């Protein structure tokens, strides 16, 4: 599971997708594609972005929900918390005066 | 050459006519009986002689899978120009219209995407 998260985060396009989802949850594939083109000049096809989303989804970083006829993508930061806590010392530098 | 007519597939022409006129604000231009269906077009009141939008019956077996796939990915079937997307978002939301994308600045344009209740997503857009 953690390996999936690292793999998902290793790609700049996937990190940009997460950046966009931080800004607003509940985006359709169309909106994600439009944001990547408008904000980052991405030349990727819809299929390519769809595949990137599938990687993020299998790592648990993106969850999809169906609402009526629509499909929306939300950010899920829980897998990141596991990564962060893995290397956190119980008494980090900040906690010592 | 100019664009004369463009079309959207609608599951119910009468319902579509009400949505496109009463809610979106277009006006009916042609309404001709064609068998069980109608040749039903609307135009913008700002351009009565401009491009017509044909409200085409969605009975063909190819339309269902096509519309379902587009809507699931959030892809609009058509894009209409408005003066002010946030203002139109507020007006239409007040009328109960559902949006799948809130107003969003995308470089030189601002867009939003709404459900036309007849099977399609419709984008509204204004330039900077």
XYZ file of C-alpha atoms in Angstrom:
225
model
C 0.000 0.000 0.000
C 2.770 2.463 0.966
C 4.704 1.484 -2.140
C 1.673 2.432 -4.210
C 1.610 5.852 -2.554
C 5.272 6.497 -3.309
C 4.821 5.382 -6.887
C 1.771 7.600 -7.257
C 3.587 10.628 -5.874
C 6.669 10.087 -8.029
C 5.016 11.532 -11.135
C 4.741 15.319 -11.597
C 1.411 15.107 -13.434
C -0.105 13.107 -10.597
C 1.197 15.633 -8.087
C -0.448 18.401 -10.120
C -3.733 16.518 -10.119
C -3.508 16.373 -6.316
C -2.676 20.116 -6.259
C -5.856 20.823 -8.182
C -7.962 18.607 -5.938
C -6.616 20.412 -2.874
C -8.097 23.545 -4.375
C -11.479 21.969 -4.823
C -12.858 18.494 -4.179
C -15.498 16.903 -6.322
C -14.096 17.435 -9.794
C -15.158 15.573 -12.888
C -12.557 14.152 -15.247
C -13.435 16.986 -17.628
C -12.655 19.620 -15.007
C -9.381 17.958 -14.010
C -8.295 17.863 -17.659
C -9.319 21.490 -18.179
C -7.441 22.605 -15.066
C -4.276 20.817 -16.157
C -4.438 22.449 -19.571
C -5.322 25.912 -18.262
C -2.988 25.967 -15.298
C -0.083 23.896 -16.473
C -0.244 23.751 -20.262
C -0.554 19.989 -20.089
C -0.673 18.323 -23.482
C -1.820 14.996 -22.110
C -4.791 13.192 -23.555
C -7.908 12.549 -21.542
C -7.039 8.853 -21.576
C -3.587 9.550 -20.143
C -5.037 11.667 -17.336
C -7.613 8.979 -16.707
C -4.782 6.471 -16.271
C -2.963 8.800 -13.883
C -6.178 9.067 -11.884
C -6.413 5.281 -11.758
C -2.919 5.126 -10.227
C -3.867 7.744 -7.641
C -7.064 5.868 -6.910
C -5.327 2.523 -6.413
C -2.959 4.258 -3.976
C -5.971 5.580 -2.098
C -5.025 9.225 -2.693
C -8.074 9.862 -4.847
C -11.496 8.457 -4.186
C -14.357 8.600 -6.644
C -17.999 8.901 -5.828
C -21.004 8.559 -8.047
C -23.801 11.003 -7.518
C -26.699 10.312 -9.793
C -25.299 10.135 -13.295
C -22.089 11.953 -12.406
C -18.703 10.737 -11.226
C -16.685 13.037 -8.989
C -13.082 12.757 -7.750
C -12.112 13.697 -4.190
C -8.728 13.970 -2.511
C -7.971 11.543 0.326
C -4.940 12.457 2.437
C -5.072 9.517 4.824
C -2.346 7.519 3.001
C -0.067 10.575 3.379
C -0.605 10.627 7.127
C 0.685 7.058 7.340
C 3.808 8.088 5.456
C 4.446 11.115 7.634
C 3.929 9.336 10.923
C 6.217 6.517 9.804
C 9.312 8.687 10.215
C 8.163 11.039 12.909
C 10.051 10.679 16.182
C 7.878 10.622 19.258
C 9.710 13.701 20.514
C 10.514 15.770 17.449
C 12.871 18.779 17.520
C 9.946 21.174 17.971
C 8.816 19.546 21.179
C 12.171 19.964 22.951
C 12.724 23.452 24.360
C -19.890 28.864 -44.640
C -21.490 29.439 -41.253
C -22.807 27.198 -38.491
C -26.551 27.098 -39.047
C -27.791 24.457 -36.616
C -26.185 22.435 -33.896
C -27.998 19.865 -31.801
C -28.271 18.166 -28.443
C -29.979 14.836 -27.842
C -32.867 15.130 -25.392
C -34.861 12.367 -23.758
C -38.131 14.311 -23.888
C -38.656 17.135 -26.341
C -41.444 18.863 -24.410
C -39.444 18.809 -21.178
C -36.382 20.007 -23.079
C -38.314 22.877 -24.639
C -39.425 24.034 -21.198
C -35.907 23.838 -19.775
C -34.221 25.566 -22.698
C -36.833 28.359 -22.810
C -38.192 28.840 -19.270
C -34.917 28.194 -17.461
C -32.053 28.946 -19.838
C -33.943 31.740 -21.628
C -33.872 30.680 -25.274
C -36.928 31.161 -27.509
C -38.626 28.615 -29.722
C -37.939 29.099 -33.427
C -39.235 26.071 -35.345
C -41.658 23.403 -34.214
C -42.602 21.040 -37.027
C -44.209 17.615 -36.469
C -42.069 14.843 -37.962
C -43.782 11.544 -37.320
C -43.705 10.911 -33.583
C -41.049 13.552 -33.040
C -40.766 17.250 -33.765
C -38.255 19.364 -35.639
C -37.802 21.580 -32.628
C -35.280 24.388 -32.550
C -34.550 27.275 -30.201
C -32.481 30.418 -30.642
C -31.098 33.104 -28.412
C -33.394 36.142 -28.021
C -30.211 38.166 -28.549
C -29.717 36.544 -31.980
C -33.085 35.398 -33.379
C -31.498 34.825 -36.795
C -28.382 33.249 -35.349
C -27.400 29.621 -34.921
C -30.331 27.388 -34.010
C -30.138 24.668 -31.412
C -32.006 21.523 -32.437
C -33.530 19.543 -29.573
C -33.087 16.137 -31.144
C -34.877 13.042 -29.786
C -32.442 10.619 -28.150
C -34.201 7.434 -29.270
C -31.355 6.041 -31.370
C -29.654 3.138 -29.553
C -26.227 4.761 -29.872
C -27.280 7.839 -27.912
C -27.706 6.226 -24.489
C -24.153 4.892 -24.108
C -22.779 8.077 -25.685
C -24.576 10.379 -23.275
C -23.860 8.193 -20.248
C -20.136 8.128 -20.975
C -19.948 11.893 -21.508
C -21.882 12.769 -18.368
C -19.877 10.392 -16.183
C -16.654 12.128 -17.181
C -18.271 15.559 -16.940
C -17.943 16.394 -20.632
C -20.373 19.042 -21.902
C -22.462 18.328 -24.991
C -22.566 22.026 -25.891
C -21.159 25.347 -24.763
C -23.146 28.586 -24.563
C -21.774 32.103 -24.182
C -23.054 34.296 -21.345
C -22.031 37.766 -20.167
C -21.095 36.727 -16.651
C -20.686 33.093 -15.590
C -20.841 33.674 -11.787
C -24.007 35.780 -12.182
C -25.605 33.147 -14.404
C -24.518 30.431 -11.957
C -26.338 32.294 -9.174
C -29.451 32.890 -11.283
C -29.710 29.296 -12.496
C -28.861 27.787 -9.103
C -31.742 29.846 -7.722
C -33.998 28.169 -10.277
C -32.906 24.746 -9.044
C -30.409 23.977 -11.803
C -27.706 21.509 -10.788
C -24.102 22.284 -11.637
C -21.364 19.647 -11.921
C -18.723 22.355 -12.087
C -18.843 25.643 -10.247
C -17.602 28.811 -11.953
C -13.896 28.462 -12.570
C -11.385 30.813 -14.163
C -9.378 28.900 -16.725
C -6.856 31.279 -18.190
C -8.677 33.609 -20.585
C -12.156 32.174 -19.932
C -14.470 31.444 -17.033
C -16.645 28.353 -17.271
C -19.244 26.375 -15.376
C -21.087 23.153 -16.241
C -24.759 22.422 -15.615
C -27.168 19.521 -16.082
C -29.890 20.232 -18.653
C -32.112 17.507 -17.070
C -32.577 15.968 -20.528
C -29.420 13.864 -20.606
C -26.685 16.430 -21.209
C -24.153 18.564 -19.456
C -23.989 22.113 -20.794
C -21.063 24.452 -20.385
C -21.525 28.189 -19.993
C -18.583 30.437 -20.702
C -17.508 34.047 -20.824
C -14.250 35.581 -22.028
C -11.976 37.719 -19.909
